[in-house]
mmCIF file with all atom_site columns, C-alpha atoms and ligand atoms in Angstrom:
data_model
loop_
_atom_site.group_PDB
_atom_site.id
_atom_site.type_symbol
_atom_site.label_atom_id
_atom_site.label_alt_id
_atom_site.label_comp_id
_atom_site.label_asym_id
_atom_site.label_entity_id
_atom_site.label_seq_id
_atom_site.pdbx_PDB_ins_code
_atom_site.Cartn_x
_atom_site.Cartn_y
_atom_site.Cartn_z
_atom_site.occupancy
_atom_site.B_iso_or_equiv
_atom_site.pdbx_formal_charge
_atom_site.auth_seq_id
_atom_site.auth_comp_id
_atom_site.auth_asym_id
_atom_site.auth_atom_id
_atom_site.pdbx_PDB_model_num
ATOM   1   C  CA  . MET W 1 1   ? -202.420 90.249  -27.974 1.00 0.00 ? 1   MET W CA  1
ATOM   2   C  CA  . LYS W 1 2   ? -206.193 90.628  -28.076 1.00 0.00 ? 2   LYS W CA  1
ATOM   3   C  CA  . LEU W 1 3   ? -207.329 94.214  -28.110 1.00 0.00 ? 3   LEU W CA  1
ATOM   4   C  CA  . PRO W 1 4   ? -209.511 95.297  -25.159 1.00 0.00 ? 4   PRO W CA  1
ATOM   5   C  CA  . VAL W 1 5   ? -212.734 96.833  -26.478 1.00 0.00 ? 5   VAL W CA  1
ATOM   6   C  CA  . SER W 1 6   ? -212.301 99.694  -23.996 1.00 0.00 ? 6   SER W CA  1
ATOM   7   C  CA  . PHE W 1 7   ? -209.210 100.769 -25.992 1.00 0.00 ? 7   PHE W CA  1
ATOM   8   C  CA  . LEU W 1 8   ? -211.497 101.679 -28.889 1.00 0.00 ? 8   LEU W CA  1
ATOM   9   C  CA  . ARG W 1 9   ? -213.293 104.123 -26.662 1.00 0.00 ? 9   ARG W CA  1
ATOM   10  C  CA  . ALA W 1 10  ? -209.980 105.479 -25.394 1.00 0.00 ? 10  ALA W CA  1
ATOM   11  C  CA  . TYR W 1 11  ? -208.773 105.962 -28.981 1.00 0.00 ? 11  TYR W CA  1
ATOM   12  C  CA  . PHE W 1 12  ? -211.572 108.426 -29.644 1.00 0.00 ? 12  PHE W CA  1
ATOM   13  C  CA  . TYR W 1 13  ? -210.624 110.422 -26.596 1.00 0.00 ? 13  TYR W CA  1
ATOM   14  C  CA  . CYS W 1 14  ? -207.030 110.606 -27.799 1.00 0.00 ? 14  CYS W CA  1
ATOM   15  C  CA  . SER W 1 15  ? -205.031 108.435 -30.202 1.00 0.00 ? 15  SER W CA  1
ATOM   16  C  CA  . VAL W 1 16  ? -202.153 107.891 -27.742 1.00 0.00 ? 16  VAL W CA  1
ATOM   17  C  CA  . LEU W 1 17  ? -204.347 106.785 -24.880 1.00 0.00 ? 17  LEU W CA  1
ATOM   18  C  CA  . PRO W 1 18  ? -204.522 103.093 -25.944 1.00 0.00 ? 18  PRO W CA  1
ATOM   19  C  CA  . TYR W 1 19  ? -200.711 103.028 -25.881 1.00 0.00 ? 19  TYR W CA  1
ATOM   20  C  CA  . MET W 1 20  ? -200.614 104.469 -22.361 1.00 0.00 ? 20  MET W CA  1
ATOM   21  C  CA  . LEU W 1 21  ? -203.279 101.973 -21.245 1.00 0.00 ? 21  LEU W CA  1
ATOM   22  C  CA  . ALA W 1 22  ? -201.429 99.038  -22.829 1.00 0.00 ? 22  ALA W CA  1
ATOM   23  C  CA  . GLN W 1 23  ? -198.219 100.078 -21.065 1.00 0.00 ? 23  GLN W CA  1
ATOM   24  C  CA  . GLY W 1 24  ? -200.052 100.355 -17.746 1.00 0.00 ? 24  GLY W CA  1
ATOM   25  C  CA  . ILE W 1 25  ? -199.040 104.019 -17.521 1.00 0.00 ? 25  ILE W CA  1
ATOM   26  C  CA  . VAL W 1 26  ? -202.630 105.125 -16.900 1.00 0.00 ? 26  VAL W CA  1
ATOM   27  C  CA  . ARG W 1 27  ? -205.654 103.334 -15.511 1.00 0.00 ? 27  ARG W CA  1
ATOM   28  C  CA  . GLY W 1 28  ? -208.488 102.092 -17.687 1.00 0.00 ? 28  GLY W CA  1
ATOM   29  C  CA  . SER W 1 29  ? -211.302 103.943 -16.004 1.00 0.00 ? 29  SER W CA  1
ATOM   30  C  CA  . ASP W 1 30  ? -211.772 107.678 -15.879 1.00 0.00 ? 30  ASP W CA  1
ATOM   31  C  CA  . LEU W 1 31  ? -214.715 107.391 -13.516 1.00 0.00 ? 31  LEU W CA  1
ATOM   32  C  CA  . SER W 1 32  ? -214.870 109.539 -10.392 1.00 0.00 ? 32  SER W CA  1
ATOM   33  C  CA  . ALA W 1 33  ? -215.487 107.900 -7.007  1.00 0.00 ? 33  ALA W CA  1
ATOM   34  C  CA  . ARG W 1 34  ? -219.175 108.762 -7.396  1.00 0.00 ? 34  ARG W CA  1
ATOM   35  C  CA  . GLY W 1 35  ? -219.259 107.375 -10.925 1.00 0.00 ? 35  GLY W CA  1
ATOM   36  C  CA  . THR W 1 36  ? -217.618 104.117 -9.834  1.00 0.00 ? 36  THR W CA  1
ATOM   37  C  CA  . ARG W 1 37  ? -220.077 103.773 -6.959  1.00 0.00 ? 37  ARG W CA  1
ATOM   38  C  CA  . LEU W 1 38  ? -223.195 104.460 -9.038  1.00 0.00 ? 38  LEU W CA  1
ATOM   39  C  CA  . HIS W 1 39  ? -221.962 102.144 -11.772 1.00 0.00 ? 39  HIS W CA  1
ATOM   40  C  CA  . LYS W 1 40  ? -221.481 99.230  -9.364  1.00 0.00 ? 40  LYS W CA  1
ATOM   41  C  CA  . ALA W 1 41  ? -224.766 99.788  -7.543  1.00 0.00 ? 41  ALA W CA  1
ATOM   42  C  CA  . TYR W 1 42  ? -226.689 100.122 -10.815 1.00 0.00 ? 42  TYR W CA  1
ATOM   43  C  CA  . LEU W 1 43  ? -225.423 96.768  -12.093 1.00 0.00 ? 43  LEU W CA  1
ATOM   44  C  CA  . GLU W 1 44  ? -226.382 95.127  -8.804  1.00 0.00 ? 44  GLU W CA  1
ATOM   45  C  CA  . LEU W 1 45  ? -229.821 96.756  -8.838  1.00 0.00 ? 45  LEU W CA  1
ATOM   46  C  CA  . SER W 1 46  ? -230.393 95.724  -12.445 1.00 0.00 ? 46  SER W CA  1
ATOM   47  C  CA  . VAL W 1 47  ? -229.623 92.044  -11.891 1.00 0.00 ? 47  VAL W CA  1
ATOM   48  C  CA  . LYS W 1 48  ? -231.565 91.791  -8.610  1.00 0.00 ? 48  LYS W CA  1
ATOM   49  C  CA  . ALA W 1 49  ? -234.652 93.586  -9.906  1.00 0.00 ? 49  ALA W CA  1
ATOM   50  C  CA  . SER W 1 50  ? -234.640 91.637  -13.187 1.00 0.00 ? 50  SER W CA  1
ATOM   51  C  CA  . LYS W 1 51  ? -234.787 88.326  -11.300 1.00 0.00 ? 51  LYS W CA  1
ATOM   52  C  CA  . LEU W 1 52  ? -237.881 89.538  -9.439  1.00 0.00 ? 52  LEU W CA  1
ATOM   53  C  CA  . VAL W 1 53  ? -239.495 90.607  -12.724 1.00 0.00 ? 53  VAL W CA  1
ATOM   54  C  CA  . GLU W 1 54  ? -238.737 87.205  -14.207 1.00 0.00 ? 54  GLU W CA  1
ATOM   55  C  CA  . ALA W 1 55  ? -240.404 85.688  -11.145 1.00 0.00 ? 55  ALA W CA  1
ATOM   56  C  CA  . GLY W 1 56  ? -243.569 87.652  -11.966 1.00 0.00 ? 56  GLY W CA  1
ATOM   57  C  CA  . LEU W 1 57  ? -243.259 90.933  -10.046 1.00 0.00 ? 57  LEU W CA  1
ATOM   58  C  CA  . ASP W 1 58  ? -244.273 94.239  -11.613 1.00 0.00 ? 58  ASP W CA  1
ATOM   59  C  CA  . PRO W 1 59  ? -241.047 96.033  -12.760 1.00 0.00 ? 59  PRO W CA  1
ATOM   60  C  CA  . THR W 1 60  ? -241.596 99.093  -10.548 1.00 0.00 ? 60  THR W CA  1
ATOM   61  C  CA  . ASP W 1 61  ? -242.287 96.913  -7.488  1.00 0.00 ? 61  ASP W CA  1
ATOM   62  C  CA  . ALA W 1 62  ? -239.264 94.773  -8.354  1.00 0.00 ? 62  ALA W CA  1
ATOM   63  C  CA  . VAL W 1 63  ? -236.974 97.811  -8.447  1.00 0.00 ? 63  VAL W CA  1
ATOM   64  C  CA  . ASN W 1 64  ? -238.420 99.185  -5.201  1.00 0.00 ? 64  ASN W CA  1
ATOM   65  C  CA  . SER W 1 65  ? -237.973 95.804  -3.492  1.00 0.00 ? 65  SER W CA  1
ATOM   66  C  CA  . THR W 1 66  ? -234.227 95.984  -4.059  1.00 0.00 ? 66  THR W CA  1
ATOM   67  C  CA  . LEU W 1 67  ? -233.890 99.499  -2.621  1.00 0.00 ? 67  LEU W CA  1
ATOM   68  C  CA  . SER W 1 68  ? -232.750 98.539  0.896   1.00 0.00 ? 68  SER W CA  1
ATOM   69  C  CA  . ASP W 1 69  ? -230.028 96.247  -0.511  1.00 0.00 ? 69  ASP W CA  1
ATOM   70  C  CA  . ILE W 1 70  ? -228.822 99.007  -2.802  1.00 0.00 ? 70  ILE W CA  1
ATOM   71  C  CA  . ILE W 1 71  ? -228.791 101.550 0.039   1.00 0.00 ? 71  ILE W CA  1
ATOM   72  C  CA  . ASN W 1 72  ? -226.648 99.124  2.079   1.00 0.00 ? 72  ASN W CA  1
ATOM   73  C  CA  . LEU W 1 73  ? -224.308 98.573  -0.853  1.00 0.00 ? 73  LEU W CA  1
ATOM   74  C  CA  . LEU W 1 74  ? -223.937 102.325 -1.353  1.00 0.00 ? 74  LEU W CA  1
ATOM   75  C  CA  . LYS W 1 75  ? -223.165 102.720 2.358   1.00 0.00 ? 75  LYS W CA  1
ATOM   76  C  CA  . GLU W 1 76  ? -220.432 100.079 2.016   1.00 0.00 ? 76  GLU W CA  1
ATOM   77  C  CA  . LEU W 1 77  ? -219.108 102.037 -0.937  1.00 0.00 ? 77  LEU W CA  1
ATOM   78  C  CA  . ASN W 1 78  ? -218.869 105.147 1.266   1.00 0.00 ? 78  ASN W CA  1
ATOM   79  C  CA  . SER W 1 79  ? -221.701 107.070 -0.330  1.00 0.00 ? 79  SER W CA  1
ATOM   80  C  CA  . PRO W 1 80  ? -222.278 110.391 1.464   1.00 0.00 ? 80  PRO W CA  1
ATOM   81  C  CA  . ASN W 1 81  ? -225.982 110.090 0.621   1.00 0.00 ? 81  ASN W CA  1
ATOM   82  C  CA  . PRO W 1 82  ? -226.945 106.457 0.022   1.00 0.00 ? 82  PRO W CA  1
ATOM   83  C  CA  . VAL W 1 83  ? -230.705 106.980 0.139   1.00 0.00 ? 83  VAL W CA  1
ATOM   84  C  CA  . SER W 1 84  ? -230.750 109.717 -2.476  1.00 0.00 ? 84  SER W CA  1
ATOM   85  C  CA  . GLU W 1 85  ? -228.264 107.898 -4.739  1.00 0.00 ? 85  GLU W CA  1
ATOM   86  C  CA  . ALA W 1 86  ? -230.295 104.673 -4.490  1.00 0.00 ? 86  ALA W CA  1
ATOM   87  C  CA  . ARG W 1 87  ? -233.427 106.652 -5.415  1.00 0.00 ? 87  ARG W CA  1
ATOM   88  C  CA  . ILE W 1 88  ? -231.677 108.132 -8.471  1.00 0.00 ? 88  ILE W CA  1
ATOM   89  C  CA  . LEU W 1 89  ? -230.707 104.624 -9.618  1.00 0.00 ? 89  LEU W CA  1
ATOM   90  C  CA  . ALA W 1 90  ? -234.134 103.153 -8.895  1.00 0.00 ? 90  ALA W CA  1
ATOM   91  C  CA  . ASP W 1 91  ? -235.950 105.946 -10.752 1.00 0.00 ? 91  ASP W CA  1
ATOM   92  C  CA  . PHE W 1 92  ? -233.601 105.567 -13.689 1.00 0.00 ? 92  PHE W CA  1
ATOM   93  C  CA  . ARG W 1 93  ? -234.016 101.780 -13.767 1.00 0.00 ? 93  ARG W CA  1
ATOM   94  C  CA  . THR W 1 94  ? -237.795 102.062 -13.635 1.00 0.00 ? 94  THR W CA  1
ATOM   95  C  CA  . ARG W 1 95  ? -237.766 104.640 -16.427 1.00 0.00 ? 95  ARG W CA  1
ATOM   96  C  CA  . VAL W 1 96  ? -235.613 102.661 -18.879 1.00 0.00 ? 96  VAL W CA  1
ATOM   97  C  CA  . GLY W 1 97  ? -237.208 99.247  -18.286 1.00 0.00 ? 97  GLY W CA  1
ATOM   98  C  CA  . PHE W 1 98  ? -235.607 95.986  -19.384 1.00 0.00 ? 98  PHE W CA  1
ATOM   99  C  CA  . ALA W 1 99  ? -234.752 95.229  -23.013 1.00 0.00 ? 99  ALA W CA  1
ATOM   100 C  CA  . GLY W 1 100 ? -234.958 91.491  -22.365 1.00 0.00 ? 100 GLY W CA  1
ATOM   101 C  CA  . PHE W 1 101 ? -234.211 88.672  -19.956 1.00 0.00 ? 101 PHE W CA  1
ATOM   102 C  CA  . PRO W 1 102 ? -232.139 87.260  -18.378 1.00 0.00 ? 102 PRO W CA  1
ATOM   103 C  CA  . VAL W 1 103 ? -230.111 90.261  -17.270 1.00 0.00 ? 103 VAL W CA  1
ATOM   104 C  CA  . LYS W 1 104 ? -226.434 89.521  -16.737 1.00 0.00 ? 104 LYS W CA  1
ATOM   105 C  CA  . CYS W 1 105 ? -223.731 91.909  -15.601 1.00 0.00 ? 105 CYS W CA  1
ATOM   106 C  CA  . GLU W 1 106 ? -220.032 92.213  -16.360 1.00 0.00 ? 106 GLU W CA  1
ATOM   107 C  CA  . VAL W 1 107 ? -220.134 89.561  -19.040 1.00 0.00 ? 107 VAL W CA  1
ATOM   108 C  CA  . GLU W 1 108 ? -216.706 88.588  -20.379 1.00 0.00 ? 108 GLU W CA  1
ATOM   109 C  CA  . LEU W 1 109 ? -216.617 88.266  -24.181 1.00 0.00 ? 109 LEU W CA  1
ATOM   110 C  CA  . GLU W 1 110 ? -213.828 87.513  -26.589 1.00 0.00 ? 110 GLU W CA  1
ATOM   111 C  CA  . SER W 1 111 ? -212.992 86.742  -30.206 1.00 0.00 ? 111 SER W CA  1
ATOM   112 C  CA  . ASP W 1 112 ? -209.714 86.126  -32.024 1.00 0.00 ? 112 ASP W CA  1
ATOM   113 C  CA  . LEU W 1 113 ? -209.093 89.883  -32.132 1.00 0.00 ? 113 LEU W CA  1
ATOM   114 C  CA  . LEU W 1 114 ? -210.969 91.491  -29.284 1.00 0.00 ? 114 LEU W CA  1
ATOM   115 C  CA  . ILE W 1 115 ? -211.637 90.998  -25.610 1.00 0.00 ? 115 ILE W CA  1
ATOM   116 C  CA  . GLY W 1 116 ? -214.082 92.886  -23.446 1.00 0.00 ? 116 GLY W CA  1
ATOM   117 C  CA  . ARG W 1 117 ? -216.434 92.943  -20.510 1.00 0.00 ? 117 ARG W CA  1
ATOM   118 C  CA  . VAL W 1 118 ? -219.834 94.389  -21.258 1.00 0.00 ? 118 VAL W CA  1
ATOM   119 C  CA  . ASP W 1 119 ? -221.613 96.026  -18.318 1.00 0.00 ? 119 ASP W CA  1
ATOM   120 C  CA  . LEU W 1 120 ? -225.039 94.486  -18.925 1.00 0.00 ? 120 LEU W CA  1
ATOM   121 C  CA  . ILE W 1 121 ? -226.668 92.089  -21.338 1.00 0.00 ? 121 ILE W CA  1
ATOM   122 C  CA  . GLU W 1 122 ? -230.458 92.245  -21.247 1.00 0.00 ? 122 GLU W CA  1
ATOM   123 C  CA  . GLY W 1 123 ? -231.684 89.299  -23.277 1.00 0.00 ? 123 GLY W CA  1
ATOM   124 C  CA  . TYR W 1 124 ? -229.464 89.715  -26.338 1.00 0.00 ? 124 TYR W CA  1
ATOM   125 C  CA  . THR W 1 125 ? -228.884 93.447  -25.966 1.00 0.00 ? 125 THR W CA  1
ATOM   126 C  CA  . PRO W 1 126 ? -225.473 94.650  -24.778 1.00 0.00 ? 126 PRO W CA  1
ATOM   127 C  CA  . ILE W 1 127 ? -225.695 97.802  -22.676 1.00 0.00 ? 127 ILE W CA  1
ATOM   128 C  CA  . GLU W 1 128 ? -222.889 100.032 -21.490 1.00 0.00 ? 128 GLU W CA  1
ATOM   129 C  CA  . VAL W 1 129 ? -223.416 102.050 -18.327 1.00 0.00 ? 129 VAL W CA  1
ATOM   130 C  CA  . LYS W 1 130 ? -221.944 105.545 -18.136 1.00 0.00 ? 130 LYS W CA  1
ATOM   131 C  CA  . THR W 1 131 ? -222.247 108.493 -15.826 1.00 0.00 ? 131 THR W CA  1
ATOM   132 C  CA  . GLY W 1 132 ? -220.647 111.034 -18.157 1.00 0.00 ? 132 GLY W CA  1
ATOM   133 C  CA  . ARG W 1 133 ? -221.730 112.597 -21.448 1.00 0.00 ? 133 ARG W CA  1
ATOM   134 C  CA  . ILE W 1 134 ? -222.408 110.787 -24.691 1.00 0.00 ? 134 ILE W CA  1
ATOM   135 C  CA  . SER W 1 135 ? -219.305 110.337 -26.832 1.00 0.00 ? 135 SER W CA  1
ATOM   136 C  CA  . ARG W 1 136 ? -218.377 108.721 -30.137 1.00 0.00 ? 136 ARG W CA  1
ATOM   137 C  CA  . GLY W 1 137 ? -216.029 106.387 -28.260 1.00 0.00 ? 137 GLY W CA  1
ATOM   138 C  CA  . ASP W 1 138 ? -218.908 105.068 -26.129 1.00 0.00 ? 138 ASP W CA  1
ATOM   139 C  CA  . ILE W 1 139 ? -220.850 104.210 -29.286 1.00 0.00 ? 139 ILE W CA  1
ATOM   140 C  CA  . PHE W 1 140 ? -217.900 102.420 -30.876 1.00 0.00 ? 140 PHE W CA  1
ATOM   141 C  CA  . GLN W 1 141 ? -217.287 100.516 -27.647 1.00 0.00 ? 141 GLN W CA  1
ATOM   142 C  CA  . VAL W 1 142 ? -220.817 99.166  -27.342 1.00 0.00 ? 142 VAL W CA  1
ATOM   143 C  CA  . VAL W 1 143 ? -221.081 98.360  -31.063 1.00 0.00 ? 143 VAL W CA  1
ATOM   144 C  CA  . ALA W 1 144 ? -217.755 96.485  -30.839 1.00 0.00 ? 144 ALA W CA  1
ATOM   145 C  CA  . TYR W 1 145 ? -219.326 94.133  -28.299 1.00 0.00 ? 145 TYR W CA  1
ATOM   146 C  CA  . THR W 1 146 ? -221.703 92.905  -30.992 1.00 0.00 ? 146 THR W CA  1
ATOM   147 C  CA  . LEU W 1 147 ? -218.664 91.493  -32.840 1.00 0.00 ? 147 LEU W CA  1
ATOM   148 C  CA  . LEU W 1 148 ? -218.066 89.241  -29.848 1.00 0.00 ? 148 LEU W CA  1
ATOM   149 C  CA  . MET W 1 149 ? -221.589 87.909  -29.464 1.00 0.00 ? 149 MET W CA  1
ATOM   150 C  CA  . ASP W 1 150 ? -222.998 84.696  -30.944 1.00 0.00 ? 150 ASP W CA  1
ATOM   151 C  CA  . ILE W 1 151 ? -226.168 86.480  -32.032 1.00 0.00 ? 151 ILE W CA  1
ATOM   152 C  CA  . GLU W 1 152 ? -225.654 89.926  -33.566 1.00 0.00 ? 152 GLU W CA  1
ATOM   153 C  CA  . PRO W 1 153 ? -228.251 92.251  -32.002 1.00 0.00 ? 153 PRO W CA  1
ATOM   154 C  CA  . GLU W 1 154 ? -230.027 94.829  -34.160 1.00 0.00 ? 154 GLU W CA  1
ATOM   155 C  CA  . LYS W 1 155 ? -229.755 97.457  -31.446 1.00 0.00 ? 155 LYS W CA  1
ATOM   156 C  CA  . VAL W 1 156 ? -227.440 98.239  -28.561 1.00 0.00 ? 156 VAL W CA  1
ATOM   157 C  CA  . ALA W 1 157 ? -227.839 100.792 -25.805 1.00 0.00 ? 157 ALA W CA  1
ATOM   158 C  CA  . ILE W 1 158 ? -225.936 103.049 -23.464 1.00 0.00 ? 158 ILE W CA  1
ATOM   159 C  CA  . ASP W 1 159 ? -227.429 103.931 -20.086 1.00 0.00 ? 159 ASP W CA  1
ATOM   160 C  CA  . TYR W 1 160 ? -226.330 107.445 -19.214 1.00 0.00 ? 160 TYR W CA  1
ATOM   161 C  CA  . ILE W 1 161 ? -227.198 107.804 -15.557 1.00 0.00 ? 161 ILE W CA  1
ATOM   162 C  CA  . PRO W 1 162 ? -229.243 109.845 -14.747 1.00 0.00 ? 162 PRO W CA  1
ATOM   163 C  CA  . ARG W 1 163 ? -230.090 111.233 -18.225 1.00 0.00 ? 163 ARG W CA  1
ATOM   164 C  CA  . GLY W 1 164 ? -231.535 108.229 -19.976 1.00 0.00 ? 164 GLY W CA  1
ATOM   165 C  CA  . ARG W 1 165 ? -230.993 105.249 -22.248 1.00 0.00 ? 165 ARG W CA  1
ATOM   166 C  CA  . VAL W 1 166 ? -229.623 105.967 -25.729 1.00 0.00 ? 166 VAL W CA  1
ATOM   167 C  CA  . TRP W 1 167 ? -230.455 103.360 -28.372 1.00 0.00 ? 167 TRP W CA  1
ATOM   168 C  CA  . ILE W 1 168 ? -228.126 102.763 -31.306 1.00 0.00 ? 168 ILE W CA  1
ATOM   169 C  CA  . ASN W 1 169 ? -229.075 100.868 -34.464 1.00 0.00 ? 169 ASN W CA  1
ATOM   170 C  CA  . VAL W 1 170 ? -226.325 98.420  -35.354 1.00 0.00 ? 170 VAL W CA  1
ATOM   171 C  CA  . THR W 1 171 ? -226.127 99.236  -39.056 1.00 0.00 ? 171 THR W CA  1
ATOM   172 C  CA  . ARG W 1 172 ? -223.719 97.579  -41.474 1.00 0.00 ? 172 ARG W CA  1
ATOM   173 C  CA  . GLU W 1 173 ? -221.988 100.969 -41.968 1.00 0.00 ? 173 GLU W CA  1
ATOM   174 C  CA  . LEU W 1 174 ? -221.417 101.410 -38.228 1.00 0.00 ? 174 LEU W CA  1
ATOM   175 C  CA  . VAL W 1 175 ? -220.080 97.874  -37.833 1.00 0.00 ? 175 VAL W CA  1
ATOM   176 C  CA  . ASP W 1 176 ? -217.717 98.422  -40.788 1.00 0.00 ? 176 ASP W CA  1
ATOM   177 C  CA  . LEU W 1 177 ? -216.467 101.658 -39.231 1.00 0.00 ? 177 LEU W CA  1
ATOM   178 C  CA  . VAL W 1 178 ? -215.755 99.861  -35.975 1.00 0.00 ? 178 VAL W CA  1
ATOM   179 C  CA  . LYS W 1 179 ? -213.977 97.075  -37.844 1.00 0.00 ? 179 LYS W CA  1
ATOM   180 C  CA  . LYS W 1 180 ? -211.834 99.613  -39.703 1.00 0.00 ? 180 LYS W CA  1
ATOM   181 C  CA  . THR W 1 181 ? -210.880 101.291 -36.414 1.00 0.00 ? 181 THR W CA  1
ATOM   182 C  CA  . ILE W 1 182 ? -209.618 98.080  -34.784 1.00 0.00 ? 182 ILE W CA  1
ATOM   183 C  CA  . PRO W 1 183 ? -206.339 97.841  -36.800 1.00 0.00 ? 183 PRO W CA  1
ATOM   184 C  CA  . LYS W 1 184 ? -205.720 101.567 -36.315 1.00 0.00 ? 184 LYS W CA  1
ATOM   185 C  CA  . VAL W 1 185 ? -205.941 101.143 -32.539 1.00 0.00 ? 185 VAL W CA  1
ATOM   186 C  CA  . ALA W 1 186 ? -203.746 98.039  -32.675 1.00 0.00 ? 186 ALA W CA  1
ATOM   187 C  CA  . GLU W 1 187 ? -201.184 100.056 -34.647 1.00 0.00 ? 187 GLU W CA  1
ATOM   188 C  CA  . THR W 1 188 ? -201.043 102.894 -32.100 1.00 0.00 ? 188 THR W CA  1
ATOM   189 C  CA  . ILE W 1 189 ? -200.266 100.399 -29.349 1.00 0.00 ? 189 ILE W CA  1
ATOM   190 C  CA  . VAL W 1 190 ? -197.162 99.218  -31.194 1.00 0.00 ? 190 VAL W CA  1
ATOM   191 C  CA  . GLU W 1 191 ? -196.189 102.552 -32.679 1.00 0.00 ? 191 GLU W CA  1
ATOM   192 C  CA  . PRO W 1 192 ? -197.795 105.504 -30.906 1.00 0.00 ? 192 PRO W CA  1
ATOM   193 C  CA  . LYS W 1 193 ? -197.940 108.668 -32.956 1.00 0.00 ? 193 LYS W CA  1
ATOM   194 C  CA  . ILE W 1 194 ? -196.799 111.704 -31.026 1.00 0.00 ? 194 ILE W CA  1
ATOM   195 C  CA  . PRO W 1 195 ? -199.973 113.753 -30.863 1.00 0.00 ? 195 PRO W CA  1
ATOM   196 C  CA  . GLU W 1 196 ? -200.283 117.265 -32.150 1.00 0.00 ? 196 GLU W CA  1
ATOM   197 C  CA  . ARG W 1 197 ? -200.753 119.768 -29.377 1.00 0.00 ? 197 ARG W CA  1
ATOM   198 C  CA  . LYS W 1 198 ? -204.478 119.560 -28.735 1.00 0.00 ? 198 LYS W CA  1
ATOM   199 C  CA  . LYS W 1 199 ? -206.816 122.055 -27.138 1.00 0.00 ? 199 LYS W CA  1
ATOM   200 C  CA  . MET W 1 200 ? -208.089 119.371 -24.789 1.00 0.00 ? 200 MET W CA  1
ATOM   201 C  CA  . CYS W 1 201 ? -204.558 118.645 -23.480 1.00 0.00 ? 201 CYS W CA  1
ATOM   202 C  CA  . ARG W 1 202 ? -204.966 121.564 -21.085 1.00 0.00 ? 202 ARG W CA  1
ATOM   203 C  CA  . THR W 1 203 ? -207.750 119.814 -19.200 1.00 0.00 ? 203 THR W CA  1
ATOM   204 C  CA  . CYS W 1 204 ? -206.755 116.195 -19.851 1.00 0.00 ? 204 CYS W CA  1
ATOM   205 C  CA  . SER W 1 205 ? -206.397 114.079 -16.715 1.00 0.00 ? 205 SER W CA  1
ATOM   206 C  CA  . TYR W 1 206 ? -203.540 112.134 -18.343 1.00 0.00 ? 206 TYR W CA  1
ATOM   207 C  CA  . ARG W 1 207 ? -201.468 115.246 -19.066 1.00 0.00 ? 207 ARG W CA  1
ATOM   208 C  CA  . ALA W 1 208 ? -198.650 114.536 -16.574 1.00 0.00 ? 208 ALA W CA  1
ATOM   209 C  CA  . GLU W 1 209 ? -198.026 110.989 -17.818 1.00 0.00 ? 209 GLU W CA  1
ATOM   210 C  CA  . CYS W 1 210 ? -198.412 112.066 -21.431 1.00 0.00 ? 210 CYS W CA  1
ATOM   211 C  CA  . SER W 1 211 ? -195.847 114.873 -21.250 1.00 0.00 ? 211 SER W CA  1
ATOM   212 C  CA  . LEU W 1 212 ? -193.323 112.481 -19.713 1.00 0.00 ? 212 LEU W CA  1
ATOM   213 C  CA  . LEU W 1 213 ? -193.798 110.049 -22.573 1.00 0.00 ? 213 LEU W CA  1
ATOM   214 C  CA  . PHE W 1 214 ? -194.114 112.619 -25.327 1.00 0.00 ? 214 PHE W CA  1
ATOM   215 C  CA  . PRO W 1 215 ? -192.150 115.714 -24.283 1.00 0.00 ? 215 PRO W CA  1
ATOM   216 C  CA  . ARG W 1 216 ? -193.127 118.696 -26.439 1.00 0.00 ? 216 ARG W CA  1
HETATM 217 S  S1  . SF4 X 2 .   ? -202.498 115.267 -22.763 1.00 0.00 ? 1   SF4 X S1  1
HETATM 218 FE FE1 . SF4 X 2 .   ? -203.271 115.596 -24.831 1.00 0.00 ? 1   SF4 X FE1 1
HETATM 219 S  S2  . SF4 X 2 .   ? -202.124 114.213 -26.125 1.00 0.00 ? 1   SF4 X S2  1
HETATM 220 FE FE2 . SF4 X 2 .   ? -201.854 113.528 -24.017 1.00 0.00 ? 1   SF4 X FE2 1
HETATM 221 S  S3  . SF4 X 2 .   ? -203.442 112.000 -23.672 1.00 0.00 ? 1   SF4 X S3  1
HETATM 222 FE FE3 . SF4 X 2 .   ? -204.281 113.936 -23.024 1.00 0.00 ? 1   SF4 X FE3 1
HETATM 223 S  S4  . SF4 X 2 .   ? -205.328 114.754 -24.837 1.00 0.00 ? 1   SF4 X S4  1
HETATM 224 FE FE4 . SF4 X 2 .   ? -203.955 113.127 -25.521 1.00 0.00 ? 1   SF4 X FE4 1
#
């Protein structure tokens, strides 16, 4: 079985989470309804606006030209405030700019070991889109995508909406760390280690499923 790159991120949240994901006991995404909506609309906005920039439009004008489409999409996605959410996304997109062209979204990548779907590729730069806080797992996830690309980029990025774009240098040390983590994650899927009682268990959204699997 090829290891989904998202399992690497999950592993840093908790070492048993990849097992629960592999068994289909929990879902892959921990995004709220708002997070899911903003994520989808941002990808759509990014691709549409990038095509206008490639056609010669100023980036700010390109983003603003897509606003009505994004408002409609957010309405379809049951946004309680589509205009303000579209404005948040447009302002963010204008602020971070484009790392390169073309801009593609939800690009499926795979190697002998790994499989994944990167949110955005701008030129040769893979970019993950998140609405939460920065985490080590996010960094490992986006760096892992570089192992699946034909051209290894020097930098990758994570767009934390609405905070900003975080750039990560793809150093040899970081890539080696990611590579070393892959077999550990693969191992936990076959043989999950019963986790120590953790402080974060109290607020973990997977607590119910976890205590059924690992009664303590
Ligand atoms: S409840 Fe605790 S051990 Fe279980 S998945 Fe959550 S953090 Fe991990």
